[in-house]
């Protein structure tokens, strides 16, 4: 899947509680986004290894991309949200209209 500039994309693991928290945040904001579940794809381990190299931590999920750019994992996403910077970022990417 190509990550383009007009979308929000997440990499997750179905049984990860931190992934669930990020999913609920975006769903609560009314954001329609694409989530790739590592544990649902036979190539998920390869993607996970690539994410570990990119993110620099294990586990690398949840990994969030907004507007085609890597935003971060739960720490960065929640920090942006608490600072009031997440909603403007989502609006700028064209994935949020009403909040």
mmCIF file of C-alpha atoms in Angstrom:
data_model
loop_
_atom_site.group_PDB
_atom_site.id
_atom_site.type_symbol
_atom_site.label_atom_id
_atom_site.label_comp_id
_atom_site.label_asym_id
_atom_site.label_seq_id
_atom_site.Cartn_x
_atom_site.Cartn_y
_atom_site.Cartn_z
ATOM 1 C CA UNK A 1 0.000 0.000 0.000
ATOM 2 C CA UNK A 2 1.268 3.437 -0.896
ATOM 3 C CA UNK A 3 1.085 6.102 1.784
ATOM 4 C CA UNK A 4 -0.065 9.267 0.035
ATOM 5 C CA UNK A 5 -0.254 12.846 1.196
ATOM 6 C CA UNK A 6 -4.036 12.947 1.616
ATOM 7 C CA UNK A 7 -4.549 10.209 4.113
ATOM 8 C CA UNK A 8 -3.926 8.948 7.594
ATOM 9 C CA UNK A 9 -2.421 5.504 7.839
ATOM 10 C CA UNK A 10 -1.597 3.397 10.860
ATOM 11 C CA UNK A 11 0.359 0.238 11.471
ATOM 12 C CA UNK A 12 -0.999 -1.792 14.328
ATOM 13 C CA UNK A 13 -1.223 -5.168 15.989
ATOM 14 C CA UNK A 14 -4.733 -6.380 16.700
ATOM 15 C CA UNK A 15 -3.970 -7.343 20.320
ATOM 16 C CA UNK A 16 -1.903 -4.265 21.267
ATOM 17 C CA UNK A 17 -3.569 -2.073 23.915
ATOM 18 C CA UNK A 18 -1.601 1.026 22.863
ATOM 19 C CA UNK A 19 -2.712 0.482 19.264
ATOM 20 C CA UNK A 20 -6.290 0.252 20.491
ATOM 21 C CA UNK A 21 -5.905 3.565 22.355
ATOM 22 C CA UNK A 22 -4.678 5.346 19.205
ATOM 23 C CA UNK A 23 -7.466 3.783 17.132
ATOM 24 C CA UNK A 24 -10.076 4.996 19.620
ATOM 25 C CA UNK A 25 -8.560 8.494 19.620
ATOM 26 C CA UNK A 26 -8.865 8.796 15.842
ATOM 27 C CA UNK A 27 -12.296 7.183 15.710
ATOM 28 C CA UNK A 28 -13.421 9.544 18.489
ATOM 29 C CA UNK A 29 -12.248 12.494 16.422
ATOM 30 C CA UNK A 30 -14.262 11.181 13.475
ATOM 31 C CA UNK A 31 -11.232 10.369 11.356
ATOM 32 C CA UNK A 32 -11.622 7.693 8.723
ATOM 33 C CA UNK A 33 -8.247 6.047 8.363
ATOM 34 C CA UNK A 34 -6.561 2.965 7.035
ATOM 35 C CA UNK A 35 -5.025 0.563 9.535
ATOM 36 C CA UNK A 36 -2.614 -2.181 8.532
ATOM 37 C CA UNK A 37 -2.649 -5.003 11.089
ATOM 38 C CA UNK A 38 0.779 -6.655 11.238
ATOM 39 C CA UNK A 39 -0.598 -9.859 12.725
ATOM 40 C CA UNK A 40 -3.147 -10.270 9.912
ATOM 41 C CA UNK A 41 -0.599 -10.367 7.073
ATOM 42 C CA UNK A 42 1.855 -13.194 6.373
ATOM 43 C CA UNK A 43 4.454 -10.505 5.559
ATOM 44 C CA UNK A 44 3.721 -8.641 8.782
ATOM 45 C CA UNK A 45 7.010 -9.687 10.422
ATOM 46 C CA UNK A 46 8.974 -8.163 7.530
ATOM 47 C CA UNK A 47 7.018 -4.921 7.859
ATOM 48 C CA UNK A 48 7.566 -4.973 11.627
ATOM 49 C CA UNK A 49 11.354 -5.339 11.205
ATOM 50 C CA UNK A 50 11.381 -2.385 8.800
ATOM 51 C CA UNK A 51 9.356 -0.318 11.281
ATOM 52 C CA UNK A 52 11.751 -1.168 14.120
ATOM 53 C CA UNK A 53 14.587 0.251 12.010
ATOM 54 C CA UNK A 54 12.536 3.349 11.194
ATOM 55 C CA UNK A 55 11.111 3.983 14.666
ATOM 56 C CA UNK A 56 14.095 2.776 16.673
ATOM 57 C CA UNK A 57 12.058 0.909 19.253
ATOM 58 C CA UNK A 58 10.375 -2.401 19.901
ATOM 59 C CA UNK A 59 7.467 -2.815 19.523
ATOM 60 C CA UNK A 60 7.199 -0.293 16.704
ATOM 61 C CA UNK A 61 3.417 -0.063 16.874
ATOM 62 C CA UNK A 62 1.251 1.859 16.773
ATOM 63 C CA UNK A 63 2.972 3.753 13.979
ATOM 64 C CA UNK A 64 1.031 6.683 12.550
ATOM 65 C CA UNK A 65 1.516 8.458 9.223
ATOM 66 C CA UNK A 66 -0.432 11.649 8.496
ATOM 67 C CA UNK A 67 -0.313 13.357 5.129
ATOM 68 C CA UNK A 68 2.304 10.903 3.899
ATOM 69 C CA UNK A 69 4.718 11.651 6.757
ATOM 70 C CA UNK A 70 5.646 9.543 9.752
ATOM 71 C CA UNK A 71 4.251 11.282 12.839
ATOM 72 C CA UNK A 72 5.329 8.760 15.435
ATOM 73 C CA UNK A 73 4.116 6.144 17.829
ATOM 74 C CA UNK A 74 1.705 6.528 20.723
ATOM 75 C CA UNK A 75 4.012 8.900 22.627
ATOM 76 C CA UNK A 76 4.207 11.431 19.818
ATOM 77 C CA UNK A 77 0.543 11.117 18.800
ATOM 78 C CA UNK A 78 -0.742 11.593 22.355
ATOM 79 C CA UNK A 79 1.693 14.475 22.972
ATOM 80 C CA UNK A 80 0.404 16.216 19.844
ATOM 81 C CA UNK A 81 -3.179 15.630 20.938
ATOM 82 C CA UNK A 82 -2.641 16.926 24.484
ATOM 83 C CA UNK A 83 -0.826 19.999 23.138
ATOM 84 C CA UNK A 84 -3.737 20.784 20.804
ATOM 85 C CA UNK A 85 -1.614 20.187 17.710
ATOM 86 C CA UNK A 86 -3.101 16.928 16.412
ATOM 87 C CA UNK A 87 -6.412 18.322 15.132
ATOM 88 C CA UNK A 88 -4.726 21.105 13.101
ATOM 89 C CA UNK A 89 -2.334 18.524 11.646
ATOM 90 C CA UNK A 90 -5.274 16.328 10.629
ATOM 91 C CA UNK A 91 -7.085 19.306 9.085
ATOM 92 C CA UNK A 92 -3.974 20.297 7.155
ATOM 93 C CA UNK A 93 -3.745 16.762 5.750
ATOM 94 C CA UNK A 94 -7.395 16.976 4.671
ATOM 95 C CA UNK A 95 -8.614 14.070 6.797
ATOM 96 C CA UNK A 96 -10.622 16.030 9.354
ATOM 97 C CA UNK A 97 -13.298 18.601 8.674
ATOM 98 C CA UNK A 98 -15.696 18.957 11.600
ATOM 99 C CA UNK A 99 -13.723 19.098 14.857
#
